[in-house]
């Protein structure tokens, strides 16, 4: 409780409902004076921060090993035990894309980026020649000509990468309802509502982003310590774990036989993987168009 001074007026300032105790029975707003001391402001901030952090750290272990536990807990009506699924996803999504670009990878990745940059330069040159032969792609020809006048090929690739990084979080958020819709198609429509698939989707993707962020951080540490061989093996282990966690989550969520779960999860994995590759390809094209 924040400890703010209660108002003498028992009419809720937010909705007008009569407040008999401390909180409005209609909207839940605390019936305290609007103007409070700095002590109130500070303690209220600490309470909110502590409550949020506790809910987040409690959810971490389940995100790493059993995201379905969070989904089931929420669907059972215990919604104050952990952070709400949407808030959890937005927070992890923000942290992921903030730190993913900050955590610079090793010289091995830089070398790989240089190789890819060189390949991109060659592709841009080939694309330039091909487009000249086809009037239907005049827009792209004009775009490439304008970019070549302003930037070097290396700068174009860097800007393309930067645009891609900015657009990816939006694409991921847009893809969530598609993933939920696919799980809805593959399971009992009478037993499971789309809403429940949506909650599962938020928790699973939060788990996925958290695992990828931890993997990125450990990759950075391995490289700094010169453990390149462990780094390569670790990447394989992370991929296998993500696939296994996907199958495990589908099994725990929908309670079907292991064989039914296996073929449904396999089809879902293949379909989603294909769609993600398609979306990434479109996103790269869109990012190219947005380069100024």
PDB file of C-alpha atoms in Angstrom:
ATOM      1  CA  UNK A   1       0.000   0.000   0.000  1.00  0.00           C
ATOM      2  CA  UNK A   2       1.339   3.416  -0.910  1.00  0.00           C
ATOM      3  CA  UNK A   3       0.395   5.161   2.361  1.00  0.00           C
ATOM      4  CA  UNK A   4      -0.901   8.331   0.703  1.00  0.00           C
ATOM      5  CA  UNK A   5      -3.409  10.549   2.523  1.00  0.00           C
ATOM      6  CA  UNK A   6      -7.004   9.488   1.879  1.00  0.00           C
ATOM      7  CA  UNK A   7      -9.433  12.004   0.419  1.00  0.00           C
ATOM      8  CA  UNK A   8     -12.330  13.137   2.569  1.00  0.00           C
ATOM      9  CA  UNK A   9     -14.542  13.013  -0.515  1.00  0.00           C
ATOM     10  CA  UNK A  10     -15.680   9.413  -1.057  1.00  0.00           C
ATOM     11  CA  UNK A  11     -16.505   9.922  -4.748  1.00  0.00           C
ATOM     12  CA  UNK A  12     -13.861   8.313  -6.999  1.00  0.00           C
ATOM     13  CA  UNK A  13     -12.058  10.954  -9.060  1.00  0.00           C
ATOM     14  CA  UNK A  14     -11.659   8.520 -11.943  1.00  0.00           C
ATOM     15  CA  UNK A  15     -15.154   7.078 -12.419  1.00  0.00           C
ATOM     16  CA  UNK A  16     -17.404   8.791  -9.850  1.00  0.00           C
ATOM     17  CA  UNK A  17     -18.245   5.578  -7.961  1.00  0.00           C
ATOM     18  CA  UNK A  18     -18.592   5.842  -4.164  1.00  0.00           C
ATOM     19  CA  UNK A  19     -15.469   4.580  -2.377  1.00  0.00           C
ATOM     20  CA  UNK A  20     -16.154   3.060   1.046  1.00  0.00           C
ATOM     21  CA  UNK A  21     -12.621   1.890   1.790  1.00  0.00           C
ATOM     22  CA  UNK A  22      -9.263   2.778   0.200  1.00  0.00           C
ATOM     23  CA  UNK A  23      -9.763   1.509  -3.345  1.00  0.00           C
ATOM     24  CA  UNK A  24     -12.625   2.126  -5.748  1.00  0.00           C
ATOM     25  CA  UNK A  25     -14.748  -1.047  -6.144  1.00  0.00           C
ATOM     26  CA  UNK A  26     -15.469  -0.108  -9.759  1.00  0.00           C
ATOM     27  CA  UNK A  27     -12.116   0.884 -11.328  1.00  0.00           C
ATOM     28  CA  UNK A  28      -9.615   0.008  -8.577  1.00  0.00           C
ATOM     29  CA  UNK A  29      -8.106   3.501  -8.259  1.00  0.00           C
ATOM     30  CA  UNK A  30      -6.781   4.393  -4.810  1.00  0.00           C
ATOM     31  CA  UNK A  31      -8.811   7.214  -3.257  1.00  0.00           C
ATOM     32  CA  UNK A  32      -5.891   9.374  -2.111  1.00  0.00           C
ATOM     33  CA  UNK A  33      -5.145  13.055  -2.507  1.00  0.00           C
ATOM     34  CA  UNK A  34      -3.746  13.964  -5.932  1.00  0.00           C
ATOM     35  CA  UNK A  35      -1.070  16.210  -4.440  1.00  0.00           C
ATOM     36  CA  UNK A  36       1.256  14.208  -2.204  1.00  0.00           C
ATOM     37  CA  UNK A  37       4.674  14.606  -0.608  1.00  0.00           C
ATOM     38  CA  UNK A  38       7.924  13.607  -2.305  1.00  0.00           C
ATOM     39  CA  UNK A  39       8.150  10.715   0.169  1.00  0.00           C
ATOM     40  CA  UNK A  40       4.888   9.338  -1.216  1.00  0.00           C
ATOM     41  CA  UNK A  41       6.134   9.698  -4.791  1.00  0.00           C
ATOM     42  CA  UNK A  42       9.417   7.951  -3.969  1.00  0.00           C
ATOM     43  CA  UNK A  43       7.886   5.054  -2.006  1.00  0.00           C
ATOM     44  CA  UNK A  44       5.205   4.572  -4.674  1.00  0.00           C
ATOM     45  CA  UNK A  45       7.932   4.334  -7.318  1.00  0.00           C
ATOM     46  CA  UNK A  46       9.904   1.780  -5.251  1.00  0.00           C
ATOM     47  CA  UNK A  47       6.775  -0.318  -4.664  1.00  0.00           C
ATOM     48  CA  UNK A  48       5.897  -0.377  -8.370  1.00  0.00           C
ATOM     49  CA  UNK A  49       9.481  -1.159  -9.382  1.00  0.00           C
ATOM     50  CA  UNK A  50       9.859  -3.935  -6.804  1.00  0.00           C
ATOM     51  CA  UNK A  51       6.518  -5.469  -7.742  1.00  0.00           C
ATOM     52  CA  UNK A  52       7.469  -5.447 -11.438  1.00  0.00           C
ATOM     53  CA  UNK A  53      10.941  -6.896 -10.819  1.00  0.00           C
ATOM     54  CA  UNK A  54       9.621  -9.645  -8.544  1.00  0.00           C
ATOM     55  CA  UNK A  55       7.056 -10.655 -11.138  1.00  0.00           C
ATOM     56  CA  UNK A  56       9.701 -10.640 -13.852  1.00  0.00           C
ATOM     57  CA  UNK A  57      12.313 -12.693 -11.979  1.00  0.00           C
ATOM     58  CA  UNK A  58       9.684 -15.226 -10.948  1.00  0.00           C
ATOM     59  CA  UNK A  59       8.781 -15.647 -14.615  1.00  0.00           C
ATOM     60  CA  UNK A  60      12.384 -16.045 -15.826  1.00  0.00           C
ATOM     61  CA  UNK A  61      12.908 -19.668 -14.780  1.00  0.00           C
ATOM     62  CA  UNK A  62       9.633 -20.699 -16.394  1.00  0.00           C
ATOM     63  CA  UNK A  63      10.492 -18.868 -19.608  1.00  0.00           C
ATOM     64  CA  UNK A  64      13.766 -20.782 -19.791  1.00  0.00           C
ATOM     65  CA  UNK A  65      12.409 -24.238 -19.045  1.00  0.00           C
ATOM     66  CA  UNK A  66       8.609 -24.303 -19.178  1.00  0.00           C
ATOM     67  CA  UNK A  67       6.829 -21.244 -20.658  1.00  0.00           C
ATOM     68  CA  UNK A  68       3.562 -23.204 -20.709  1.00  0.00           C
ATOM     69  CA  UNK A  69       3.505 -23.050 -16.895  1.00  0.00           C
ATOM     70  CA  UNK A  70       3.069 -19.280 -17.175  1.00  0.00           C
ATOM     71  CA  UNK A  71       0.288 -19.759 -19.724  1.00  0.00           C
ATOM     72  CA  UNK A  72      -1.588 -22.270 -17.578  1.00  0.00           C
ATOM     73  CA  UNK A  73      -1.214 -20.119 -14.466  1.00  0.00           C
ATOM     74  CA  UNK A  74      -2.652 -17.131 -16.314  1.00  0.00           C
ATOM     75  CA  UNK A  75      -5.533 -19.118 -17.832  1.00  0.00           C
ATOM     76  CA  UNK A  76      -6.374 -20.536 -14.388  1.00  0.00           C
ATOM     77  CA  UNK A  77      -7.147 -16.974 -13.318  1.00  0.00           C
ATOM     78  CA  UNK A  78      -3.977 -16.389 -11.249  1.00  0.00           C
ATOM     79  CA  UNK A  79      -3.129 -13.257 -13.206  1.00  0.00           C
ATOM     80  CA  UNK A  80      -1.393 -11.287 -10.457  1.00  0.00           C
ATOM     81  CA  UNK A  81       1.229 -13.964  -9.797  1.00  0.00           C
ATOM     82  CA  UNK A  82       3.355 -13.005 -12.808  1.00  0.00           C
ATOM     83  CA  UNK A  83       3.651 -10.087 -15.207  1.00  0.00           C
ATOM     84  CA  UNK A  84       0.844  -9.971 -17.775  1.00  0.00           C
ATOM     85  CA  UNK A  85       1.803 -11.844 -21.000  1.00  0.00           C
ATOM     86  CA  UNK A  86       1.698  -8.757 -23.240  1.00  0.00           C
ATOM     87  CA  UNK A  87       3.766  -6.634 -20.824  1.00  0.00           C
ATOM     88  CA  UNK A  88       6.267  -9.466 -20.425  1.00  0.00           C
ATOM     89  CA  UNK A  89       6.694  -9.847 -24.173  1.00  0.00           C
ATOM     90  CA  UNK A  90       7.039  -6.101 -24.806  1.00  0.00           C
ATOM     91  CA  UNK A  91       9.648  -5.775 -22.036  1.00  0.00           C
ATOM     92  CA  UNK A  92      11.744  -8.735 -23.232  1.00  0.00           C
ATOM     93  CA  UNK A  93      11.333  -7.652 -26.850  1.00  0.00           C
ATOM     94  CA  UNK A  94      12.639  -4.175 -25.935  1.00  0.00           C
ATOM     95  CA  UNK A  95      15.602  -5.538 -23.943  1.00  0.00           C
ATOM     96  CA  UNK A  96      16.424  -8.085 -26.643  1.00  0.00           C
ATOM     97  CA  UNK A  97      16.678  -5.644 -29.538  1.00  0.00           C
ATOM     98  CA  UNK A  98      18.371  -3.035 -27.341  1.00  0.00           C
ATOM     99  CA  UNK A  99      21.137  -5.370 -26.159  1.00  0.00           C
ATOM    100  CA  UNK A 100      21.387  -7.541 -29.263  1.00  0.00           C
ATOM    101  CA  UNK A 101      22.885  -4.676 -31.224  1.00  0.00           C
ATOM    102  CA  UNK A 102      25.003  -3.464 -28.307  1.00  0.00           C
ATOM    103  CA  UNK A 103      26.654  -6.828 -27.633  1.00  0.00           C
ATOM    104  CA  UNK A 104      29.245  -6.801 -30.372  1.00  0.00           C
ATOM    105  CA  UNK A 105      30.321 -10.203 -31.516  1.00  0.00           C
ATOM    106  CA  UNK A 106      33.819 -11.390 -32.128  1.00  0.00           C
ATOM    107  CA  UNK A 107      36.290 -10.966 -34.901  1.00  0.00           C
ATOM    108  CA  UNK A 108      34.943 -14.183 -36.366  1.00  0.00           C
ATOM    109  CA  UNK A 109      31.546 -12.561 -36.907  1.00  0.00           C
ATOM    110  CA  UNK A 110      33.161  -9.356 -38.114  1.00  0.00           C
ATOM    111  CA  UNK A 111      35.071 -11.383 -40.669  1.00  0.00           C
ATOM    112  CA  UNK A 112      31.838 -13.093 -41.642  1.00  0.00           C
ATOM    113  CA  UNK A 113      30.148  -9.700 -41.975  1.00  0.00           C
ATOM    114  CA  UNK A 114      32.988  -8.466 -44.181  1.00  0.00           C
ATOM    115  CA  UNK A 115      32.634 -11.523 -46.409  1.00  0.00           C
ATOM    116  CA  UNK A 116      28.878 -11.001 -46.622  1.00  0.00           C
ATOM    117  CA  UNK A 117      29.404  -7.306 -47.333  1.00  0.00           C
ATOM    118  CA  UNK A 118      31.732  -8.180 -50.200  1.00  0.00           C
ATOM    119  CA  UNK A 119      29.163 -10.639 -51.527  1.00  0.00           C
ATOM    120  CA  UNK A 120      26.427  -8.014 -51.188  1.00  0.00           C
ATOM    121  CA  UNK A 121      28.537  -5.562 -53.177  1.00  0.00           C
ATOM    122  CA  UNK A 122      28.850  -8.083 -55.997  1.00  0.00           C
ATOM    123  CA  UNK A 123      25.116  -8.785 -55.857  1.00  0.00           C
ATOM    124  CA  UNK A 124      24.335  -5.078 -56.020  1.00  0.00           C
ATOM    125  CA  UNK A 125      26.549  -4.744 -59.081  1.00  0.00           C
ATOM    126  CA  UNK A 126      24.896  -7.755 -60.760  1.00  0.00           C
ATOM    127  CA  UNK A 127      21.456  -6.466 -59.813  1.00  0.00           C
ATOM    128  CA  UNK A 128      22.303  -3.116 -61.362  1.00  0.00           C
ATOM    129  CA  UNK A 129      23.161  -4.794 -64.676  1.00  0.00           C
ATOM    130  CA  UNK A 130      20.109  -7.050 -64.628  1.00  0.00           C
ATOM    131  CA  UNK A 131      17.717  -4.224 -63.887  1.00  0.00           C
ATOM    132  CA  UNK A 132      19.059  -2.217 -66.800  1.00  0.00           C
ATOM    133  CA  UNK A 133      17.759  -4.971 -69.060  1.00  0.00           C
ATOM    134  CA  UNK A 134      14.240  -4.869 -67.697  1.00  0.00           C
ATOM    135  CA  UNK A 135      12.089  -1.735 -67.783  1.00  0.00           C
ATOM    136  CA  UNK A 136       9.668  -3.245 -65.257  1.00  0.00           C
ATOM    137  CA  UNK A 137      12.243  -2.719 -62.519  1.00  0.00           C
ATOM    138  CA  UNK A 138      12.839   0.938 -63.287  1.00  0.00           C
ATOM    139  CA  UNK A 139      11.973   1.891 -59.698  1.00  0.00           C
ATOM    140  CA  UNK A 140      14.731  -0.294 -58.300  1.00  0.00           C
ATOM    141  CA  UNK A 141      17.145   0.911 -60.956  1.00  0.00           C
ATOM    142  CA  UNK A 142      16.460   4.497 -59.976  1.00  0.00           C
ATOM    143  CA  UNK A 143      16.778   3.611 -56.285  1.00  0.00           C
ATOM    144  CA  UNK A 144      20.144   1.919 -56.805  1.00  0.00           C
ATOM    145  CA  UNK A 145      21.417   4.791 -58.940  1.00  0.00           C
ATOM    146  CA  UNK A 146      20.476   7.332 -56.277  1.00  0.00           C
ATOM    147  CA  UNK A 147      22.088   5.290 -53.514  1.00  0.00           C
ATOM    148  CA  UNK A 148      25.264   4.748 -55.530  1.00  0.00           C
ATOM    149  CA  UNK A 149      25.574   8.508 -55.949  1.00  0.00           C
ATOM    150  CA  UNK A 150      25.313   9.107 -52.199  1.00  0.00           C
ATOM    151  CA  UNK A 151      27.027   6.086 -50.625  1.00  0.00           C
ATOM    152  CA  UNK A 152      29.677   3.457 -51.185  1.00  0.00           C
ATOM    153  CA  UNK A 153      28.493  -0.175 -51.499  1.00  0.00           C
ATOM    154  CA  UNK A 154      29.735  -0.834 -47.945  1.00  0.00           C
ATOM    155  CA  UNK A 155      27.662   2.071 -46.608  1.00  0.00           C
ATOM    156  CA  UNK A 156      24.595   0.825 -48.480  1.00  0.00           C
ATOM    157  CA  UNK A 157      24.933  -2.609 -46.879  1.00  0.00           C
ATOM    158  CA  UNK A 158      25.398  -1.012 -43.434  1.00  0.00           C
ATOM    159  CA  UNK A 159      22.282   1.102 -43.898  1.00  0.00           C
ATOM    160  CA  UNK A 160      20.355  -1.934 -45.117  1.00  0.00           C
ATOM    161  CA  UNK A 161      21.411  -3.829 -42.003  1.00  0.00           C
ATOM    162  CA  UNK A 162      20.406  -0.884 -39.797  1.00  0.00           C
ATOM    163  CA  UNK A 163      16.975  -0.602 -41.436  1.00  0.00           C
ATOM    164  CA  UNK A 164      16.483  -4.345 -41.077  1.00  0.00           C
ATOM    165  CA  UNK A 165      17.305  -4.149 -37.361  1.00  0.00           C
ATOM    166  CA  UNK A 166      14.717  -1.379 -36.876  1.00  0.00           C
ATOM    167  CA  UNK A 167      11.971  -3.186 -38.807  1.00  0.00           C
ATOM    168  CA  UNK A 168      12.485  -6.661 -37.305  1.00  0.00           C
ATOM    169  CA  UNK A 169      10.743  -5.964 -33.941  1.00  0.00           C
ATOM    170  CA  UNK A 170       7.680  -4.691 -35.816  1.00  0.00           C
ATOM    171  CA  UNK A 171       7.671  -7.743 -38.072  1.00  0.00           C
ATOM    172  CA  UNK A 172       7.941 -10.031 -35.054  1.00  0.00           C
ATOM    173  CA  UNK A 173       5.004  -8.323 -33.350  1.00  0.00           C
ATOM    174  CA  UNK A 174       2.943  -8.604 -36.537  1.00  0.00           C
ATOM    175  CA  UNK A 175       3.807 -12.304 -36.808  1.00  0.00           C
ATOM    176  CA  UNK A 176       2.470 -13.168 -33.336  1.00  0.00           C
ATOM    177  CA  UNK A 177      -1.226 -13.356 -34.371  1.00  0.00           C
ATOM    178  CA  UNK A 178      -0.215 -15.476 -37.379  1.00  0.00           C
ATOM    179  CA  UNK A 179       1.544 -17.962 -35.095  1.00  0.00           C
ATOM    180  CA  UNK A 180      -1.481 -18.017 -32.770  1.00  0.00           C
ATOM    181  CA  UNK A 181      -3.812 -18.547 -35.741  1.00  0.00           C
ATOM    182  CA  UNK A 182      -1.761 -21.524 -36.951  1.00  0.00           C
ATOM    183  CA  UNK A 183      -1.891 -23.177 -33.522  1.00  0.00           C
ATOM    184  CA  UNK A 184      -5.646 -22.531 -33.487  1.00  0.00           C
ATOM    185  CA  UNK A 185      -6.020 -24.286 -36.861  1.00  0.00           C
ATOM    186  CA  UNK A 186      -4.200 -27.380 -35.625  1.00  0.00           C
ATOM    187  CA  UNK A 187      -6.150 -27.891 -32.399  1.00  0.00           C
ATOM    188  CA  UNK A 188      -9.669 -28.439 -31.118  1.00  0.00           C
ATOM    189  CA  UNK A 189     -11.658 -25.286 -31.903  1.00  0.00           C
ATOM    190  CA  UNK A 190     -14.324 -26.072 -29.295  1.00  0.00           C
ATOM    191  CA  UNK A 191     -11.859 -26.744 -26.491  1.00  0.00           C
ATOM    192  CA  UNK A 192      -9.404 -23.944 -27.207  1.00  0.00           C
ATOM    193  CA  UNK A 193     -10.234 -20.320 -27.922  1.00  0.00           C
ATOM    194  CA  UNK A 194      -8.014 -18.131 -30.066  1.00  0.00           C
ATOM    195  CA  UNK A 195      -7.409 -16.036 -26.939  1.00  0.00           C
ATOM    196  CA  UNK A 196      -5.741 -19.004 -25.225  1.00  0.00           C
ATOM    197  CA  UNK A 197      -3.492 -19.626 -28.230  1.00  0.00           C
ATOM    198  CA  UNK A 198      -2.591 -15.938 -28.072  1.00  0.00           C
ATOM    199  CA  UNK A 199      -1.489 -16.156 -24.428  1.00  0.00           C
ATOM    200  CA  UNK A 200       0.601 -19.225 -25.262  1.00  0.00           C
ATOM    201  CA  UNK A 201       2.146 -17.349 -28.199  1.00  0.00           C
ATOM    202  CA  UNK A 202       3.210 -14.388 -26.052  1.00  0.00           C
ATOM    203  CA  UNK A 203       4.859 -16.668 -23.505  1.00  0.00           C
ATOM    204  CA  UNK A 204       6.577 -18.866 -26.091  1.00  0.00           C
ATOM    205  CA  UNK A 205       8.028 -15.945 -28.043  1.00  0.00           C
ATOM    206  CA  UNK A 206       9.137 -14.280 -24.797  1.00  0.00           C
ATOM    207  CA  UNK A 207      10.936 -17.518 -23.999  1.00  0.00           C
ATOM    208  CA  UNK A 208      12.490 -17.643 -27.466  1.00  0.00           C
ATOM    209  CA  UNK A 209      13.794 -14.063 -27.304  1.00  0.00           C
ATOM    210  CA  UNK A 210      15.201 -14.594 -23.810  1.00  0.00           C
ATOM    211  CA  UNK A 211      17.040 -17.751 -24.897  1.00  0.00           C
ATOM    212  CA  UNK A 212      18.489 -16.005 -27.953  1.00  0.00           C
ATOM    213  CA  UNK A 213      19.638 -13.063 -25.832  1.00  0.00           C
ATOM    214  CA  UNK A 214      21.351 -15.346 -23.311  1.00  0.00           C
ATOM    215  CA  UNK A 215      22.938 -17.297 -26.172  1.00  0.00           C
ATOM    216  CA  UNK A 216      24.217 -14.062 -27.709  1.00  0.00           C
ATOM    217  CA  UNK A 217      25.730 -12.990 -24.381  1.00  0.00           C
ATOM    218  CA  UNK A 218      27.438 -16.353 -23.824  1.00  0.00           C
ATOM    219  CA  UNK A 219      28.739 -16.342 -27.411  1.00  0.00           C
ATOM    220  CA  UNK A 220      30.339 -12.991 -26.676  1.00  0.00           C
ATOM    221  CA  UNK A 221      31.984 -14.349 -23.513  1.00  0.00           C
ATOM    222  CA  UNK A 222      33.218 -17.519 -25.242  1.00  0.00           C
ATOM    223  CA  UNK A 223      34.843 -15.488 -27.981  1.00  0.00           C
ATOM    224  CA  UNK A 224      36.448 -13.055 -25.542  1.00  0.00           C
ATOM    225  CA  UNK A 225      37.937 -16.053 -23.728  1.00  0.00           C
ATOM    226  CA  UNK A 226      39.156 -17.530 -27.012  1.00  0.00           C
ATOM    227  CA  UNK A 227      36.828 -20.547 -26.787  1.00  0.00           C
ATOM    228  CA  UNK A 228      35.798 -20.556 -30.462  1.00  0.00           C
ATOM    229  CA  UNK A 229      35.235 -24.320 -30.648  1.00  0.00           C
ATOM    230  CA  UNK A 230      32.911 -24.224 -27.642  1.00  0.00           C
ATOM    231  CA  UNK A 231      31.128 -21.285 -29.261  1.00  0.00           C
ATOM    232  CA  UNK A 232      30.325 -23.330 -32.393  1.00  0.00           C
ATOM    233  CA  UNK A 233      29.115 -26.325 -30.376  1.00  0.00           C
ATOM    234  CA  UNK A 234      27.061 -24.040 -28.142  1.00  0.00           C
ATOM    235  CA  UNK A 235      25.191 -22.619 -31.156  1.00  0.00           C
ATOM    236  CA  UNK A 236      24.143 -26.140 -32.158  1.00  0.00           C
ATOM    237  CA  UNK A 237      23.055 -26.946 -28.598  1.00  0.00           C
ATOM    238  CA  UNK A 238      20.939 -23.772 -28.405  1.00  0.00           C
ATOM    239  CA  UNK A 239      19.200 -24.572 -31.706  1.00  0.00           C
ATOM    240  CA  UNK A 240      18.435 -28.134 -30.571  1.00  0.00           C
ATOM    241  CA  UNK A 241      17.139 -26.866 -27.226  1.00  0.00           C
ATOM    242  CA  UNK A 242      14.833 -24.341 -28.928  1.00  0.00           C
ATOM    243  CA  UNK A 243      13.383 -27.078 -31.161  1.00  0.00           C
ATOM    244  CA  UNK A 244      12.928 -29.464 -28.209  1.00  0.00           C
ATOM    245  CA  UNK A 245      11.313 -26.697 -26.142  1.00  0.00           C
ATOM    246  CA  UNK A 246       8.866 -26.051 -28.983  1.00  0.00           C
ATOM    247  CA  UNK A 247       7.777 -29.710 -29.093  1.00  0.00           C
ATOM    248  CA  UNK A 248       7.639 -29.866 -25.291  1.00  0.00           C
ATOM    249  CA  UNK A 249       5.534 -26.693 -25.099  1.00  0.00           C
ATOM    250  CA  UNK A 250       3.008 -27.962 -27.661  1.00  0.00           C
ATOM    251  CA  UNK A 251       2.745 -31.252 -25.746  1.00  0.00           C
ATOM    252  CA  UNK A 252       2.288 -29.593 -22.334  1.00  0.00           C
ATOM    253  CA  UNK A 253      -0.169 -27.017 -23.631  1.00  0.00           C
ATOM    254  CA  UNK A 254      -2.598 -29.182 -25.586  1.00  0.00           C
ATOM    255  CA  UNK A 255      -2.339 -32.555 -23.784  1.00  0.00           C
ATOM    256  CA  UNK A 256      -2.497 -34.742 -26.883  1.00  0.00           C
ATOM    257  CA  UNK A 257      -0.709 -38.040 -27.473  1.00  0.00           C
ATOM    258  CA  UNK A 258       3.029 -37.926 -28.136  1.00  0.00           C
ATOM    259  CA  UNK A 259       2.563 -39.099 -31.727  1.00  0.00           C
ATOM    260  CA  UNK A 260      -0.172 -36.524 -32.450  1.00  0.00           C
ATOM    261  CA  UNK A 261       1.939 -33.833 -30.817  1.00  0.00           C
ATOM    262  CA  UNK A 262       4.965 -34.867 -32.882  1.00  0.00           C
ATOM    263  CA  UNK A 263       3.337 -34.569 -36.313  1.00  0.00           C
ATOM    264  CA  UNK A 264       1.373 -31.426 -35.437  1.00  0.00           C
ATOM    265  CA  UNK A 265       4.439 -29.731 -33.944  1.00  0.00           C
ATOM    266  CA  UNK A 266       6.546 -30.785 -36.937  1.00  0.00           C
ATOM    267  CA  UNK A 267       4.050 -29.316 -39.409  1.00  0.00           C
ATOM    268  CA  UNK A 268       3.751 -26.150 -37.331  1.00  0.00           C
ATOM    269  CA  UNK A 269       7.533 -25.828 -37.149  1.00  0.00           C
ATOM    270  CA  UNK A 270       7.982 -26.260 -40.912  1.00  0.00           C
ATOM    271  CA  UNK A 271       5.138 -23.854 -41.767  1.00  0.00           C
ATOM    272  CA  UNK A 272       6.320 -21.205 -39.309  1.00  0.00           C
ATOM    273  CA  UNK A 273       9.945 -21.559 -40.395  1.00  0.00           C
ATOM    274  CA  UNK A 274       8.934 -21.114 -44.044  1.00  0.00           C
ATOM    275  CA  UNK A 275       6.757 -18.096 -43.277  1.00  0.00           C
ATOM    276  CA  UNK A 276       9.491 -16.482 -41.185  1.00  0.00           C
ATOM    277  CA  UNK A 277      12.016 -16.899 -44.025  1.00  0.00           C
ATOM    278  CA  UNK A 278       9.479 -15.345 -46.412  1.00  0.00           C
ATOM    279  CA  UNK A 279       8.804 -12.435 -44.042  1.00  0.00           C
ATOM    280  CA  UNK A 280      12.527 -11.828 -43.526  1.00  0.00           C
ATOM    281  CA  UNK A 281      13.032 -11.756 -47.302  1.00  0.00           C
ATOM    282  CA  UNK A 282      10.208  -9.240 -47.693  1.00  0.00           C
ATOM    283  CA  UNK A 283      11.590  -7.267 -44.768  1.00  0.00           C
ATOM    284  CA  UNK A 284      15.009  -7.021 -46.419  1.00  0.00           C
ATOM    285  CA  UNK A 285      13.357  -5.720 -49.592  1.00  0.00           C
ATOM    286  CA  UNK A 286      11.281  -3.251 -47.579  1.00  0.00           C
ATOM    287  CA  UNK A 287      14.385  -2.138 -45.664  1.00  0.00           C
ATOM    288  CA  UNK A 288      16.161  -1.532 -48.970  1.00  0.00           C
ATOM    289  CA  UNK A 289      13.303   0.675 -50.166  1.00  0.00           C
ATOM    290  CA  UNK A 290      13.449   2.726 -46.943  1.00  0.00           C
ATOM    291  CA  UNK A 291      17.144   3.586 -47.281  1.00  0.00           C
ATOM    292  CA  UNK A 292      17.523   7.316 -47.893  1.00  0.00           C
TER     293      UNK A 292
END
